[in-house]
Amino acid sequence: MIISKRKSKIIGNTSYHIFMIILSLIMIYPFIWAVMSSFKPVEQLYSGNPLNIIPTEFTLENYKRLMEVLPFDKMLFNSIFLSITIPIAMIIVASLAAYAVTRIEFKGRNILFFAFIATMMIPSHVTLIPNYKIIVDMNLYNSFTAIFLSSMFTASNAFNIFFFRQYFLSIPKDLENAAIVDGCSKIGIFFKIVLPNAKPAIATTAILSFRNVWNSFLWPMLVINDYDKLPLTVGLNYLKGSEPNWAVLLAGATLSIIPIVVIFLAFQKYFMASTMNSGFGGK
C-alpha cells in the first residue's frame, strides 16, 4: 500500500513537471522564433518553414538596415534615460509617501492611503485627454517633463506606494524604537533603518517601474512629436509604416527586449525576496 502511494506520487510529480515543461516551451517558442528570425535572410523568413527556428544562414543585414532607417542610437538613449531617471524619482516619492502613511500618525492617514489606492481603479485611458490638456496648457508638450509628470502621478506609482507600505509593515518597529531612544529623527530612521532594510522592495519597484517606462507607448506618442525625442517603442511603431521587411521589425523588437531581460536577471534574487517578504499581507 505504501509502495503504491509512493509510485502514484512519483507519477503525479513527473506528469506535473512534464506538463509544465511543455507549457513553458509553448509560451517561450514565439520569443525564440522572433529572436532567431531576426538573423534570417528575408527570403528564408517569407519562404521557409515557419516552424523552422534555426536560420540556414545567419545574417546581420536586418540589424544594419534597422540602423539605417531609424535614428536608433538616439531613440535607445531616450528610452534608457527615461527608464532610469523616472523609476528613481518614482521610488523616492513612493517610499516617502508609503513611510508617511505607515509610520507617521496624522489625521486622515487612512483616507489618504485609500485615495492612493482608488486611483489604481481608474483606467489610464480615462485620464488621457485631461492629462494631455494639462500638459498643453503648461507648455510642456514635446518635452520629457510631460512623460515624467505622467509617470509620477498615475496608478503605477500608487501601486508603488501600496507595495512599499506593505513591505514597511513587515519591518519590526523595535528597530525604529531603538533609534528613537538614541535620538534619531523620523527622517533619519527612514534613511538609516527603513530604506536599508527595504532593498528587496526597492529592487522590485525598480524592475516594475523600468518595465512600465520602457514599454510605455501611447502617452509618449501623444506628447512627443520630435523624432529625436521619441523613445524606442514609439520609434519602432513608425518603423512599421516605413519598412516592409518584417525581419527588420523583428531585429528592432529583439533589441528592445534585451534591457528588460538584463535588468530582471540582475535583480532576480531581490525580486523574489520582496515578493515573499512583503506578502501583501502586512498587519
Short mmCIF file of C-alpha atoms in Angstrom, two decimals:
data_model
loop_
_atom_site.label_atom_id
_atom_site.label_comp_id
_atom_site.label_asym_id
_atom_site.label_seq_id
_atom_site.Cartn_x
_atom_site.Cartn_y
_atom_site.Cartn_z
CA MET A 1 0.00 0.00 0.00
CA ILE A 2 2.84 2.40 0.92
CA ILE A 3 4.73 1.48 -2.27
CA SER A 4 1.60 2.05 -4.34
CA LYS A 5 1.12 5.54 -2.83
CA ARG A 6 4.79 6.33 -3.42
CA LYS A 7 4.52 5.27 -7.06
CA SER A 8 1.37 7.36 -7.51
CA LYS A 9 3.15 10.37 -6.02
CA ILE A 10 6.16 9.90 -8.32
CA ILE A 11 3.90 9.52 -11.36
CA GLY A 12 1.93 12.59 -10.36
CA ASN A 13 5.04 14.72 -9.84
CA THR A 14 6.57 13.51 -13.10
CA SER A 15 3.39 14.24 -15.03
CA TYR A 16 3.18 17.70 -13.48
CA HIS A 17 6.77 18.58 -14.41
CA ILE A 18 6.36 17.24 -17.96
CA PHE A 19 3.20 19.32 -18.38
CA MET A 20 4.90 22.46 -17.06
CA ILE A 21 7.92 21.94 -19.34
CA ILE A 22 5.66 21.55 -22.39
CA LEU A 23 3.65 24.62 -21.37
CA SER A 24 6.84 26.64 -20.86
CA LEU A 25 8.14 25.64 -24.30
CA ILE A 26 4.84 26.64 -25.91
CA MET A 27 4.97 30.05 -24.20
CA ILE A 28 8.63 30.75 -24.97
CA TYR A 29 8.53 29.50 -28.57
CA PRO A 30 7.26 32.79 -30.12
CA PHE A 31 10.01 34.70 -28.33
CA ILE A 32 12.74 32.31 -29.54
CA TRP A 33 11.29 32.33 -33.06
CA ALA A 34 11.31 36.14 -33.17
CA VAL A 35 14.92 36.37 -31.99
CA MET A 36 16.19 33.71 -34.39
CA SER A 37 14.15 35.09 -37.29
CA SER A 38 15.83 38.46 -36.88
CA PHE A 39 19.03 36.76 -38.07
CA LYS A 40 17.37 35.11 -41.10
CA PRO A 41 17.71 36.38 -44.66
CA VAL A 42 14.50 37.92 -45.94
CA GLU A 43 13.98 35.11 -48.43
CA GLN A 44 14.04 32.43 -45.76
CA LEU A 45 11.72 34.39 -43.47
CA TYR A 46 8.97 34.52 -46.09
CA SER A 47 9.51 31.25 -47.95
CA GLY A 48 10.90 28.91 -45.31
CA ASN A 49 9.02 26.64 -42.93
CA PRO A 50 7.70 28.88 -40.12
CA LEU A 51 8.30 26.08 -37.62
CA ASN A 52 11.99 26.02 -38.51
CA ILE A 53 13.68 28.14 -35.86
CA ILE A 54 17.34 27.82 -36.84
CA PRO A 55 18.34 30.05 -39.78
CA THR A 56 20.02 28.27 -42.68
CA GLU A 57 22.27 31.32 -42.94
CA PHE A 58 22.90 33.82 -40.14
CA THR A 59 22.98 37.45 -41.26
CA LEU A 60 23.24 40.85 -39.58
CA GLU A 61 21.75 42.70 -42.55
CA ASN A 62 18.46 43.18 -40.74
CA TYR A 63 20.21 44.96 -37.88
CA LYS A 64 22.23 47.10 -40.31
CA ARG A 65 19.03 48.07 -42.09
CA LEU A 66 17.44 48.95 -38.75
CA MET A 67 20.26 51.41 -38.00
CA GLU A 68 19.85 52.97 -41.45
CA VAL A 69 16.11 53.65 -41.35
CA LEU A 70 15.91 54.80 -37.70
CA PRO A 71 18.00 57.12 -35.51
CA PHE A 72 18.31 54.05 -33.33
CA ASP A 73 21.09 55.35 -31.10
CA LYS A 74 19.09 58.48 -30.14
CA MET A 75 15.90 56.52 -29.51
CA LEU A 76 17.78 53.96 -27.45
CA PHE A 77 19.38 56.75 -25.39
CA ASN A 78 15.96 58.37 -24.85
CA SER A 79 14.47 55.09 -23.63
CA ILE A 80 17.41 54.34 -21.33
CA PHE A 81 17.41 57.90 -19.93
CA LEU A 82 13.68 57.84 -19.19
CA SER A 83 13.72 54.27 -17.89
CA ILE A 84 16.46 55.08 -15.36
CA THR A 85 15.56 58.57 -14.16
CA ILE A 86 11.79 58.10 -13.90
CA PRO A 87 11.96 54.94 -11.73
CA ILE A 88 14.46 56.67 -9.42
CA ALA A 89 12.07 59.58 -8.94
CA MET A 90 9.12 57.21 -8.53
CA ILE A 91 10.94 55.21 -5.86
CA ILE A 92 11.83 58.36 -3.90
CA VAL A 93 8.27 59.71 -3.97
CA ALA A 94 6.57 56.36 -3.38
CA SER A 95 8.83 55.30 -0.49
CA LEU A 96 8.43 58.66 1.30
CA ALA A 97 4.65 58.60 0.85
CA ALA A 98 4.45 54.98 1.99
CA TYR A 99 6.56 55.70 5.08
CA ALA A 100 4.29 58.64 5.94
CA VAL A 101 1.08 56.60 5.78
CA THR A 102 2.71 53.66 7.57
CA ARG A 103 4.69 55.12 10.45
CA ILE A 104 3.58 58.73 10.96
CA GLU A 105 0.35 59.26 12.88
CA PHE A 106 -1.79 62.08 11.49
CA LYS A 107 -5.45 62.76 10.97
CA GLY A 108 -6.85 61.35 7.75
CA ARG A 109 -3.93 58.99 7.19
CA ASN A 110 -6.09 56.04 6.18
CA ILE A 111 -8.30 58.22 3.99
CA LEU A 112 -5.20 59.47 2.16
CA PHE A 113 -3.94 55.93 1.65
CA PHE A 114 -7.27 54.73 0.30
CA ALA A 115 -7.29 57.75 -2.03
CA PHE A 116 -3.99 56.48 -3.43
CA ILE A 117 -5.46 53.01 -3.85
CA ALA A 118 -8.60 54.40 -5.51
CA THR A 119 -6.53 55.84 -8.35
CA MET A 120 -5.50 52.29 -9.26
CA MET A 121 -9.11 51.52 -10.16
CA ILE A 122 -9.31 54.32 -12.75
CA PRO A 123 -8.39 53.09 -16.26
CA SER A 124 -5.41 55.02 -17.58
CA HIS A 125 -7.20 55.75 -20.87
CA VAL A 126 -9.85 57.73 -18.99
CA THR A 127 -7.29 60.32 -17.91
CA LEU A 128 -5.51 60.65 -21.26
CA ILE A 129 -7.46 63.66 -22.52
CA PRO A 130 -7.39 65.63 -19.21
CA ASN A 131 -3.67 64.93 -18.79
CA TYR A 132 -2.99 65.93 -22.38
CA LYS A 133 -4.92 69.19 -21.91
CA ILE A 134 -2.95 69.97 -18.72
CA ILE A 135 0.38 69.29 -20.45
CA VAL A 136 -0.53 71.57 -23.37
CA ASP A 137 -1.74 74.36 -21.04
CA MET A 138 1.52 74.14 -19.07
CA ASN A 139 3.55 74.45 -22.31
CA LEU A 140 5.18 71.08 -21.66
CA TYR A 141 4.19 69.47 -24.94
CA ASN A 142 7.02 67.73 -26.79
CA SER A 143 9.22 67.51 -23.68
CA PHE A 144 10.44 64.75 -21.41
CA THR A 145 8.84 66.60 -18.49
CA ALA A 146 5.42 65.59 -19.82
CA ILE A 147 6.41 61.93 -19.58
CA PHE A 148 7.92 62.48 -16.12
CA LEU A 149 4.79 64.06 -14.69
CA SER A 150 2.50 61.43 -16.14
CA SER A 151 4.60 58.63 -14.65
CA MET A 152 4.82 60.28 -11.23
CA PHE A 153 1.09 60.84 -10.76
CA THR A 154 -0.52 57.74 -12.23
CA ALA A 155 -1.83 54.44 -10.94
CA SER A 156 1.56 52.79 -11.39
CA ASN A 157 3.11 55.00 -8.70
CA ALA A 158 0.04 54.46 -6.50
CA PHE A 159 0.83 50.76 -6.72
CA ASN A 160 4.42 51.51 -5.74
CA ILE A 161 3.15 53.35 -2.64
CA PHE A 162 0.95 50.38 -1.80
CA PHE A 163 3.82 47.94 -2.34
CA PHE A 164 6.26 49.93 -0.17
CA ARG A 165 3.66 50.26 2.56
CA GLN A 166 3.15 46.51 2.69
CA TYR A 167 6.89 45.96 2.92
CA PHE A 168 7.40 48.64 5.57
CA LEU A 169 4.74 46.93 7.70
CA SER A 170 6.94 43.81 7.76
CA ILE A 171 9.88 45.74 9.27
CA PRO A 172 9.85 45.40 13.10
CA LYS A 173 9.05 48.61 14.94
CA ASP A 174 11.59 47.67 17.61
CA LEU A 175 14.38 48.80 15.28
CA GLU A 176 12.79 52.22 14.95
CA ASN A 177 12.02 52.49 18.66
CA ALA A 178 15.66 51.78 19.48
CA ALA A 179 16.73 54.51 17.05
CA ILE A 180 14.28 56.96 18.63
CA VAL A 181 15.76 56.23 22.06
CA ASP A 182 19.18 57.06 20.59
CA GLY A 183 17.81 60.41 19.43
CA CYS A 184 17.28 59.64 15.76
CA SER A 185 14.66 61.72 13.93
CA LYS A 186 11.90 60.35 11.69
CA ILE A 187 13.77 61.28 8.55
CA GLY A 188 16.93 59.72 9.98
CA ILE A 189 15.06 56.50 10.75
CA PHE A 190 13.75 56.46 7.18
CA PHE A 191 17.17 56.77 5.55
CA LYS A 192 19.28 54.81 8.08
CA ILE A 193 16.94 51.97 9.06
CA VAL A 194 13.87 51.64 6.85
CA LEU A 195 15.44 52.05 3.41
CA PRO A 196 18.45 49.78 4.08
CA ASN A 197 16.04 47.05 5.19
CA ALA A 198 13.82 47.60 2.15
CA LYS A 199 16.37 46.81 -0.56
CA PRO A 200 14.28 43.93 -2.00
CA ALA A 201 11.23 46.22 -2.25
CA ILE A 202 13.34 48.92 -3.90
CA ALA A 203 14.73 46.42 -6.40
CA THR A 204 11.28 45.06 -7.22
CA THR A 205 9.83 48.54 -7.67
CA ALA A 206 12.79 49.47 -9.86
CA ILE A 207 12.21 46.43 -12.09
CA LEU A 208 8.48 47.02 -12.44
CA SER A 209 8.87 50.77 -12.99
CA PHE A 210 11.68 50.23 -15.50
CA ARG A 211 9.48 47.80 -17.41
CA ASN A 212 6.50 50.17 -17.40
CA VAL A 213 8.51 53.16 -18.60
CA TRP A 214 10.45 51.15 -21.17
CA ASN A 215 7.25 49.67 -22.64
CA SER A 216 5.20 52.89 -22.48
CA PHE A 217 3.80 53.70 -25.88
CA LEU A 218 0.51 55.61 -26.04
CA TRP A 219 1.39 58.56 -23.80
CA PRO A 220 4.84 59.25 -25.34
CA MET A 221 3.25 59.02 -28.79
CA LEU A 222 0.70 61.68 -27.77
CA VAL A 223 3.04 64.21 -26.16
CA ILE A 224 6.22 63.80 -28.22
CA ASN A 225 6.35 64.76 -31.90
CA ASP A 226 10.07 65.42 -32.27
CA TYR A 227 11.64 62.42 -33.99
CA ASP A 228 14.87 62.82 -31.99
CA LYS A 229 12.99 62.70 -28.66
CA LEU A 230 10.96 59.57 -29.34
CA PRO A 231 11.57 56.51 -27.15
CA LEU A 232 12.37 53.24 -28.83
CA THR A 233 8.88 51.74 -28.54
CA VAL A 234 7.28 54.63 -30.43
CA GLY A 235 10.10 54.68 -32.97
CA LEU A 236 9.54 51.01 -33.77
CA ASN A 237 5.89 51.78 -34.44
CA TYR A 238 6.90 54.38 -37.04
CA LEU A 239 9.29 51.81 -38.48
CA LYS A 240 6.32 49.53 -39.18
CA GLY A 241 4.89 52.10 -41.58
CA SER A 242 8.13 52.76 -43.47
CA GLU A 243 9.83 49.36 -43.53
CA PRO A 244 8.01 46.43 -45.23
CA ASN A 245 10.68 43.91 -44.19
CA TRP A 246 9.43 42.02 -41.13
CA ALA A 247 12.92 40.73 -40.38
CA VAL A 248 13.99 44.33 -39.65
CA LEU A 249 10.99 44.76 -37.33
CA LEU A 250 11.96 41.58 -35.53
CA ALA A 251 15.52 42.89 -35.17
CA GLY A 252 14.16 46.05 -33.54
CA ALA A 253 11.90 44.04 -31.25
CA THR A 254 14.81 41.82 -30.22
CA LEU A 255 16.98 44.79 -29.28
CA SER A 256 14.11 46.43 -27.40
CA ILE A 257 13.59 43.49 -25.04
CA ILE A 258 17.24 42.91 -24.15
CA PRO A 259 17.40 45.65 -21.42
CA ILE A 260 14.32 44.27 -19.62
CA VAL A 261 15.75 40.75 -19.60
CA VAL A 262 19.13 42.00 -18.35
CA ILE A 263 17.54 44.09 -15.57
CA PHE A 264 15.36 41.21 -14.41
CA LEU A 265 18.23 38.72 -14.35
CA ALA A 266 20.42 41.19 -12.45
CA PHE A 267 17.79 41.83 -9.73
CA GLN A 268 16.01 38.48 -9.76
CA LYS A 269 17.03 37.45 -6.24
CA TYR A 270 15.78 40.76 -4.80
CA PHE A 271 12.55 40.45 -6.76
CA MET A 272 11.82 37.00 -5.32
CA ALA A 273 12.81 38.09 -1.81
CA SER A 274 10.49 41.10 -1.82
CA THR A 275 7.61 39.03 -3.18
CA MET A 276 7.95 36.65 -0.24
CA ASN A 277 8.66 39.24 2.45
CA SER A 278 6.06 41.88 1.60
CA GLY A 279 3.37 39.30 1.01
CA PHE A 280 0.71 41.97 0.56
CA GLY A 281 -0.49 40.83 3.92
CA GLY A 282 1.15 43.11 6.44
CA LYS A 283 -0.59 43.78 9.71
#
